[in-house]
Amino acid sequence: MTATTTFPQASAQNLHSVPIDLGERSYPIHIGTGLLGAASSFAACPKAAQAVIVTNTTVAPLYAQQLQAALATHYPQVRTVTLPDGEAYKDWQTLNLIFDALLGHGCDRKTALFALGGGVVGDMTGFAAASYMRGVPFVQIPTTLLSQVDSSVGGKTAINHPLGKNMIGAFYQPQRVVCDLSSLATLPERELSAGLAEVIKYGPIADMAFLDWLEQHMDALRQRDGAALAQAVKRSVEIKAWVVGQDEKESGLRAILNFGHTFGHAIEAGMGYGHWLHGEAVGAGMVMAAELSQRLGLVDGAFVQRLTQLIARAGLPTRGAVLDAQDNAAAYLAHMRVDKKAEAGDIRFVLIDGPGQAIVRSAPDALVREVIDHCCCS
Ligand code: NAD
Ligand code: GLY
């Protein structure tokens, strides 16, 4: 199901520009309406003989033509590579389609890649850009809420492995991010909710005033009110840019952005990629991580209840999936031991250490089992 927004569609309007400060790898994140079809959005992008748009079968018919026209102002040749759509295709075989196209078109090491789509397209295009001829420039043009507030910013690129989510990848920063809020008009309802999971996470880990704001504006966000979405994207990106600016390669602080993801990745891998949306798994995962925080005495029950209610209001699941009817907790634990934060098989959880503050630490298996038993549907 799709809905209309209150955004003006006719002309490009740059509402906000958030900088991400990474020294020579710094770049701007532009947030506005009508941006992806406007030539001016790409005037400062790296020059090259060829530009290659990487997109998928769902997004291409909606937006590839507009982007193609905008890029044609700056690049003599603009090509489009269209991938199959879905998390299940975030793999080696699909990644190789990008390399096939680049080599087939004789693309040189200055060729600029443009990722047009959600987080799956963005993560795969980024990884292709990191590795094609040992690195070509790329630009993120995220078209889902989730990719606008999270995956397009910060340079994490990856594909999945059957044994673990996002296990093969690289840190590789884009040259810029162009968030066109107008593209959210065509996003299915379920995908909008999935994006709200990554918006909500910024509250408990970093900014309780933002959590208050989300409680006041959740209905407007679900109705796609333009001003509310612009504010949610801007504040999310500001927090993410600040965290990544402190710890680009996740040697410490950046791990807090994975609040809800340790349990969530277990759901995604355990159910088979594509069954639960990433944001849905993060929604239930945040409830589980908050419950674990409570059992460790870090937050009280009222906080867990407040967060759970907001996640439910976003249209997200608040209970985890059953991965194994015999021993569900063992199935979660097995998946979580291959999480990238795990050290020597010791699972590291992002927990809430008092409202608005996160820590990364391990927890006794017995407590984790209790949480899984308490939080999963049977
Ligand atoms: P997605 O890329 O699968 O997009 C969701 C669906 O919406 C797809 O079917 C897509 O084709 C469709 N779509 C995209 N834009 C649309 C539009 N404007 N209108 C209509 N349909 C549209 O999923 P996602 O939620 O955007 O991203 C999830 C991925 O992002 C996961 O693979 C996750 O691991 C990754 N991720 C990465 C990071 C990071 O830091 N790199 C952070 C969070 C998530
Ligand atoms: N989405 C988590 C990160 O970018 O670190």
Coordinates of C-alpha atoms and ligand atoms in Angstrom, one line a residue:
M1 CA 0.0 0.0 0.0
T2 CA 1.3 3.5 -0.8
A3 CA 0.3 6.9 0.5
T4 CA 0.7 10.4 -0.6
T5 CA 2.8 13.0 1.2
T6 CA 2.3 16.7 1.8
F7 CA 5.6 17.4 0.1
P8 CA 5.7 19.8 -2.9
Q9 CA 6.8 17.7 -5.8
A10 CA 7.5 20.3 -8.5
S11 CA 10.9 21.7 -7.8
A12 CA 14.0 20.8 -5.9
Q13 CA 14.2 22.2 -2.4
N14 CA 17.2 21.7 -0.2
L15 CA 15.8 21.8 3.3
H16 CA 18.9 20.8 5.3
S17 CA 22.5 19.9 4.7
V18 CA 24.2 18.0 7.5
P19 CA 28.0 17.6 7.3
I20 CA 29.8 14.5 8.3
D21 CA 33.3 15.3 9.5
L22 CA 35.8 12.6 8.6
G23 CA 38.8 14.7 7.5
E24 CA 39.6 14.1 3.9
R25 CA 36.6 11.7 3.6
S26 CA 34.1 14.3 4.8
Y27 CA 30.9 14.8 2.8
P28 CA 27.5 16.5 3.0
I29 CA 24.2 14.8 3.5
H30 CA 21.5 16.8 1.6
I31 CA 17.9 16.4 2.7
G32 CA 15.1 17.9 0.7
T33 CA 12.4 17.4 -1.8
G34 CA 12.7 16.9 -5.6
L35 CA 16.4 16.5 -5.2
L36 CA 17.0 13.3 -7.2
G37 CA 15.7 14.7 -10.5
A38 CA 17.6 18.0 -10.1
A39 CA 20.8 18.5 -12.0
S40 CA 22.1 20.9 -9.3
S41 CA 22.1 18.0 -6.7
F42 CA 25.0 16.4 -8.6
A43 CA 27.0 19.5 -9.7
A44 CA 29.7 18.9 -7.2
C45 CA 30.1 15.1 -7.7
P46 CA 33.3 13.7 -9.1
K47 CA 33.7 14.2 -12.8
A48 CA 34.1 11.1 -15.0
A49 CA 33.4 9.8 -18.6
Q50 CA 30.8 7.5 -17.3
A51 CA 28.2 7.5 -14.5
V52 CA 26.5 4.2 -13.5
I53 CA 23.2 4.1 -11.6
V54 CA 22.8 1.0 -9.6
T55 CA 19.2 0.3 -8.7
N56 CA 16.6 -2.5 -8.6
T57 CA 13.5 -3.7 -10.4
T58 CA 11.2 -1.9 -8.0
V59 CA 12.9 1.5 -7.8
A60 CA 14.1 1.7 -11.5
P61 CA 10.6 2.3 -13.0
L62 CA 9.8 4.9 -10.3
Y63 CA 13.0 7.1 -10.3
A64 CA 15.8 5.9 -12.6
Q65 CA 14.7 8.1 -15.5
Q66 CA 14.6 11.3 -13.5
L67 CA 18.1 10.6 -12.1
Q68 CA 19.4 9.6 -15.5
A69 CA 18.3 13.0 -16.9
A70 CA 19.8 14.9 -14.0
L71 CA 23.1 13.0 -14.3
A72 CA 23.2 13.5 -18.1
T73 CA 23.9 17.2 -17.5
H74 CA 27.2 16.3 -15.9
Y75 CA 28.3 13.0 -17.5
P76 CA 28.8 12.2 -21.2
Q77 CA 27.5 8.6 -20.6
V78 CA 25.0 7.4 -18.0
R79 CA 24.3 3.7 -17.6
T80 CA 21.9 1.9 -15.4
V81 CA 22.4 -1.5 -13.8
T82 CA 19.1 -3.0 -12.5
L83 CA 19.4 -5.7 -9.8
P84 CA 16.7 -8.1 -8.5
D85 CA 14.9 -6.7 -5.5
G86 CA 15.2 -8.0 -2.0
E87 CA 17.4 -8.8 1.0
A88 CA 17.7 -12.4 -0.3
Y89 CA 19.7 -11.0 -3.3
K90 CA 22.2 -9.2 -1.1
D91 CA 24.9 -11.8 -2.0
W92 CA 27.9 -12.5 -4.2
Q93 CA 25.9 -13.5 -7.2
T94 CA 24.0 -10.2 -7.4
L95 CA 27.1 -8.2 -6.5
N96 CA 28.8 -9.8 -9.5
L97 CA 26.1 -8.4 -11.8
I98 CA 27.5 -4.9 -11.0
F99 CA 31.0 -5.9 -11.8
D100 CA 29.8 -7.6 -15.0
A101 CA 28.2 -4.4 -16.1
L102 CA 31.1 -2.2 -15.2
L103 CA 33.6 -4.3 -17.0
G104 CA 31.2 -4.9 -19.9
H105 CA 30.9 -1.1 -20.4
G106 CA 34.6 -0.5 -20.1
C107 CA 34.2 1.6 -17.0
D108 CA 37.5 3.1 -15.8
R109 CA 38.7 3.8 -12.3
K110 CA 37.1 7.3 -12.3
T111 CA 33.6 6.0 -13.1
A112 CA 31.1 7.3 -10.5
L113 CA 28.5 4.9 -9.1
F114 CA 25.1 6.2 -8.0
A115 CA 23.2 4.0 -5.5
L116 CA 19.5 4.6 -6.2
G117 CA 17.3 2.6 -3.7
G118 CA 17.1 1.3 -0.2
G119 CA 19.7 -0.1 2.1
V120 CA 20.2 -3.3 0.1
V121 CA 21.1 -1.4 -3.1
G122 CA 23.2 1.2 -1.1
D123 CA 25.2 -1.5 0.8
M124 CA 25.9 -3.5 -2.4
T125 CA 26.7 -0.5 -4.5
G126 CA 29.1 0.8 -1.8
F127 CA 30.8 -2.5 -1.6
A128 CA 31.1 -2.7 -5.4
A129 CA 32.6 0.9 -5.4
A130 CA 35.0 -0.1 -2.6
S131 CA 36.4 -3.0 -4.6
Y132 CA 36.0 -2.2 -8.3
M133 CA 39.5 -1.4 -9.6
R134 CA 40.4 -1.0 -5.8
G135 CA 38.0 1.9 -5.4
V136 CA 35.8 4.2 -7.5
P137 CA 33.7 7.1 -6.1
F138 CA 30.1 6.6 -5.3
V139 CA 27.1 8.7 -4.2
Q140 CA 24.2 7.5 -2.1
I141 CA 20.6 8.4 -3.2
P142 CA 18.6 6.6 -0.5
T143 CA 14.9 6.1 -1.3
T144 CA 13.6 4.4 1.8
L145 CA 13.2 6.0 5.2
L146 CA 15.6 3.4 6.7
S147 CA 18.3 4.2 4.2
Q148 CA 17.9 7.9 4.6
V149 CA 18.2 7.8 8.4
D150 CA 20.9 5.2 8.6
S151 CA 22.4 3.0 6.0
S152 CA 23.4 5.7 3.4
V153 CA 25.4 7.6 6.0
G154 CA 28.7 6.4 7.5
G155 CA 30.3 4.1 4.9
K156 CA 29.4 0.6 6.0
T157 CA 29.0 -1.5 2.9
A158 CA 28.4 -5.2 2.8
I159 CA 26.7 -8.3 1.5
N160 CA 25.2 -11.2 3.6
H161 CA 26.6 -14.7 4.0
P162 CA 24.2 -17.6 4.7
L163 CA 25.8 -17.9 8.1
G164 CA 25.7 -14.2 9.1
K165 CA 24.2 -10.8 8.2
N166 CA 26.5 -8.2 6.5
M167 CA 29.5 -10.4 7.2
I168 CA 31.4 -9.6 4.0
G169 CA 32.1 -5.9 3.4
A170 CA 34.2 -2.8 3.8
F171 CA 34.2 0.7 5.3
Y172 CA 34.0 3.0 2.3
Q173 CA 32.5 6.5 2.4
P174 CA 30.3 7.9 -0.3
Q175 CA 31.2 11.3 -1.8
R176 CA 27.8 12.7 -0.8
V177 CA 24.3 11.6 0.2
V178 CA 21.2 13.0 -1.5
C179 CA 18.1 12.2 0.6
D180 CA 15.1 13.1 -1.5
L181 CA 12.1 13.1 0.9
S182 CA 9.7 13.1 -2.1
S183 CA 10.7 9.4 -2.8
L184 CA 9.0 8.4 0.4
A185 CA 5.6 9.0 -1.2
T186 CA 5.8 5.6 -3.0
L187 CA 7.2 3.6 -0.1
P188 CA 4.9 0.7 1.1
E189 CA 3.5 1.1 4.6
R190 CA 5.4 -1.8 6.0
E191 CA 8.7 -0.3 4.7
L192 CA 7.9 3.0 6.3
S193 CA 7.4 1.3 9.7
A194 CA 10.7 -0.6 9.2
G195 CA 12.5 2.7 8.7
L196 CA 10.9 4.1 11.9
A197 CA 12.7 1.4 13.9
E198 CA 16.1 2.9 12.9
V199 CA 14.7 6.4 13.8
I200 CA 13.4 5.3 17.2
K201 CA 16.8 3.8 18.1
Y202 CA 18.5 7.2 18.2
G203 CA 16.3 8.3 21.2
P204 CA 17.2 5.7 23.8
I205 CA 20.9 5.6 22.8
A206 CA 21.6 9.3 22.5
D207 CA 18.7 11.8 22.8
M208 CA 15.7 11.5 25.1
A209 CA 14.3 14.8 23.9
F210 CA 14.1 13.2 20.4
L211 CA 12.3 10.2 22.0
D212 CA 9.8 12.7 23.5
W213 CA 9.4 14.3 20.1
L214 CA 8.8 11.0 18.4
E215 CA 6.1 10.2 20.9
Q216 CA 4.4 13.4 20.0
H217 CA 4.8 13.0 16.2
M218 CA 4.5 9.2 15.6
D219 CA 1.0 9.6 14.1
A220 CA 2.2 12.4 11.8
L221 CA 5.2 10.3 10.7
R222 CA 3.0 7.3 9.9
Q223 CA 0.7 9.7 7.9
R224 CA 3.8 10.9 6.1
D225 CA 3.6 14.5 7.1
G226 CA 6.3 16.3 5.2
A227 CA 7.6 18.5 8.0
A228 CA 7.6 15.6 10.5
L229 CA 9.5 13.3 8.2
A230 CA 12.0 16.1 7.4
Q231 CA 12.7 16.7 11.1
A232 CA 13.0 12.9 11.8
V233 CA 15.5 12.4 9.0
K234 CA 17.5 15.5 9.9
R235 CA 17.8 14.6 13.6
S236 CA 18.6 11.0 12.9
V237 CA 21.3 11.9 10.4
E238 CA 22.8 14.5 12.8
I239 CA 23.2 11.9 15.6
K240 CA 24.6 9.3 13.2
A241 CA 27.0 11.8 11.6
W242 CA 28.2 12.8 15.1
V243 CA 28.8 9.2 16.2
V244 CA 30.5 8.2 13.0
G245 CA 32.6 11.4 13.1
Q246 CA 33.9 10.1 16.5
D247 CA 34.5 6.5 15.5
E248 CA 34.4 5.9 11.8
K249 CA 35.5 2.2 11.9
E250 CA 33.7 1.1 15.0
S251 CA 36.5 0.6 17.4
G252 CA 34.1 1.6 20.2
L253 CA 31.4 4.2 20.3
R254 CA 29.9 3.4 16.9
A255 CA 28.7 0.1 18.1
I256 CA 25.9 1.9 20.0
L257 CA 24.2 2.4 16.6
N258 CA 23.5 -1.4 16.7
F259 CA 21.0 -1.1 19.5
G260 CA 18.5 -3.9 18.9
H261 CA 20.6 -5.4 16.1
T262 CA 22.2 -8.3 17.9
F263 CA 18.8 -9.9 18.6
G264 CA 17.5 -8.5 15.3
H265 CA 20.2 -10.1 13.2
A266 CA 19.5 -13.4 14.8
I267 CA 15.9 -13.1 13.7
E268 CA 16.8 -12.2 10.2
A269 CA 19.4 -14.9 9.7
G270 CA 17.4 -17.5 11.7
M271 CA 14.1 -16.9 9.7
G272 CA 16.0 -16.7 6.4
Y273 CA 16.8 -13.2 4.9
G274 CA 13.7 -11.4 3.6
H275 CA 11.1 -13.0 5.8
W276 CA 11.3 -10.3 8.5
L277 CA 12.3 -6.8 7.2
H278 CA 15.5 -5.6 8.8
G279 CA 13.7 -2.8 10.6
E280 CA 11.1 -5.2 11.9
A281 CA 13.8 -7.4 13.4
V282 CA 15.4 -4.3 14.9
G283 CA 12.0 -3.3 16.4
A284 CA 11.6 -6.6 18.3
G285 CA 15.4 -6.6 18.9
M286 CA 15.2 -3.2 20.7
V287 CA 12.5 -4.6 23.0
M288 CA 14.7 -7.6 23.8
A289 CA 17.8 -5.4 24.4
A290 CA 15.7 -3.1 26.7
E291 CA 14.4 -6.1 28.6
L292 CA 18.0 -7.4 29.1
S293 CA 19.0 -3.9 30.2
Q294 CA 16.2 -4.1 32.8
R295 CA 17.3 -7.5 34.0
L296 CA 20.8 -6.2 34.5
G297 CA 19.4 -3.3 36.6
L298 CA 20.3 -0.6 34.1
V299 CA 16.8 0.8 33.4
D300 CA 13.5 0.4 35.1
G301 CA 10.3 -1.4 33.8
A302 CA 8.6 1.9 33.0
F303 CA 11.4 2.7 30.5
V304 CA 11.0 -0.7 28.8
Q305 CA 7.2 -0.2 28.6
R306 CA 7.6 3.3 27.2
L307 CA 9.9 2.1 24.5
T308 CA 7.8 -1.0 23.7
Q309 CA 4.7 1.2 23.3
L310 CA 6.5 3.6 20.9
I311 CA 7.8 0.6 18.8
A312 CA 4.2 -0.8 18.6
R313 CA 2.8 2.6 17.6
A314 CA 5.3 2.6 14.7
G315 CA 3.6 -0.5 13.4
L316 CA 6.5 -2.8 14.3
P317 CA 6.6 -6.2 16.0
T318 CA 7.5 -6.1 19.7
R319 CA 8.0 -9.8 20.1
G320 CA 10.7 -11.9 18.6
A321 CA 10.3 -14.8 16.2
V322 CA 10.6 -18.5 17.3
L323 CA 13.6 -19.8 15.5
D324 CA 13.5 -23.3 16.9
A325 CA 10.6 -24.9 18.6
Q326 CA 12.8 -27.2 20.6
D327 CA 15.3 -24.8 22.1
N328 CA 14.6 -21.3 20.8
A329 CA 17.2 -19.6 23.1
A330 CA 19.9 -21.9 21.9
A331 CA 19.1 -21.0 18.3
Y332 CA 19.3 -17.2 19.1
L333 CA 22.6 -17.7 21.0
A334 CA 24.1 -19.6 18.1
H335 CA 23.3 -16.8 15.6
M336 CA 24.4 -14.1 18.0
R337 CA 27.8 -15.7 18.5
V338 CA 28.7 -14.9 14.9
D339 CA 27.6 -11.2 15.4
K340 CA 30.5 -8.9 14.3
K341 CA 30.6 -7.4 17.9
A342 CA 31.2 -10.9 19.4
E343 CA 34.7 -11.4 20.8
A344 CA 36.1 -14.9 21.1
G345 CA 32.5 -16.2 21.1
D346 CA 31.4 -13.8 23.8
I347 CA 28.3 -12.0 22.7
R348 CA 28.4 -8.2 23.1
F349 CA 25.1 -6.5 23.5
V350 CA 24.2 -2.8 23.1
L351 CA 22.3 -2.0 26.2
I352 CA 20.6 1.1 27.6
D353 CA 22.6 2.3 30.6
G354 CA 20.0 4.8 31.8
P355 CA 17.7 6.7 29.4
G356 CA 19.6 8.3 26.5
Q357 CA 22.8 6.4 27.1
A358 CA 24.1 3.2 25.7
I359 CA 26.9 0.8 26.6
V360 CA 28.3 -2.3 24.9
R361 CA 28.8 -5.3 27.2
S362 CA 28.3 -9.0 27.6
A363 CA 25.6 -10.6 29.8
P364 CA 25.2 -14.0 31.4
D365 CA 23.7 -16.6 29.0
A366 CA 21.1 -17.5 31.7
L367 CA 19.8 -13.9 31.6
V368 CA 19.8 -13.8 27.8
R369 CA 17.9 -17.1 27.7
E370 CA 15.3 -15.6 30.2
V371 CA 14.8 -12.6 27.9
I372 CA 14.4 -14.7 24.8
D373 CA 11.9 -17.0 26.5
H374 CA 10.0 -13.9 27.8
C375 CA 10.0 -12.0 24.5
C376 CA 9.3 -14.5 21.7
C377 CA 5.9 -15.6 20.5
S378 CA 5.3 -19.3 20.8
Ligands
NAD1 P1 15.5 -2.4 1.0 O1 16.7 -1.8 0.3 O2 15.2 -3.9 0.7 O3 14.2 -1.6 0.5 C1 13.0 -2.0 1.0 C2 12.0 -2.2 -0.2 O4 11.5 -0.9 -0.6 C3 12.6 -2.9 -1.4 O5 11.6 -3.7 -2.0 C4 12.9 -1.7 -2.3 O6 13.0 -2.0 -3.7 C5 11.7 -0.8 -2.1 N1 11.9 0.6 -2.3 C6 13.0 1.3 -2.1 N2 12.7 2.6 -2.3 C7 11.4 2.7 -2.6 C8 10.5 3.8 -2.9 N3 10.9 5.0 -2.9 N4 9.2 3.5 -3.3 C9 8.8 2.2 -3.3 N5 9.6 1.1 -3.0 C10 10.9 1.4 -2.7 O7 15.5 -2.2 2.6 P2 15.9 -1.0 3.5 O8 15.0 -1.1 4.7 O9 16.0 0.3 2.8 O10 17.4 -1.4 3.9 C11 17.7 -2.6 4.6 C12 19.1 -2.9 4.4 O11 20.0 -1.9 4.9 C13 19.5 -4.2 5.1 O12 20.3 -5.0 4.2 C14 20.4 -3.7 6.2 O13 21.4 -4.7 6.6 C15 21.0 -2.5 5.6 N6 21.5 -1.5 6.6 C16 22.7 -1.0 6.5 C17 23.2 -0.1 7.3 C18 24.6 0.5 7.1 O14 25.1 1.3 7.9 N7 25.2 0.3 5.9 C19 22.4 0.4 8.4 C20 21.1 -0.1 8.5 C21 20.7 -1.1 7.6
GLY2 N1 23.9 1.1 11.3 C1 25.0 1.0 12.2 C2 26.2 1.7 11.8 O1 26.2 2.4 10.7 O2 27.1 1.7 12.4

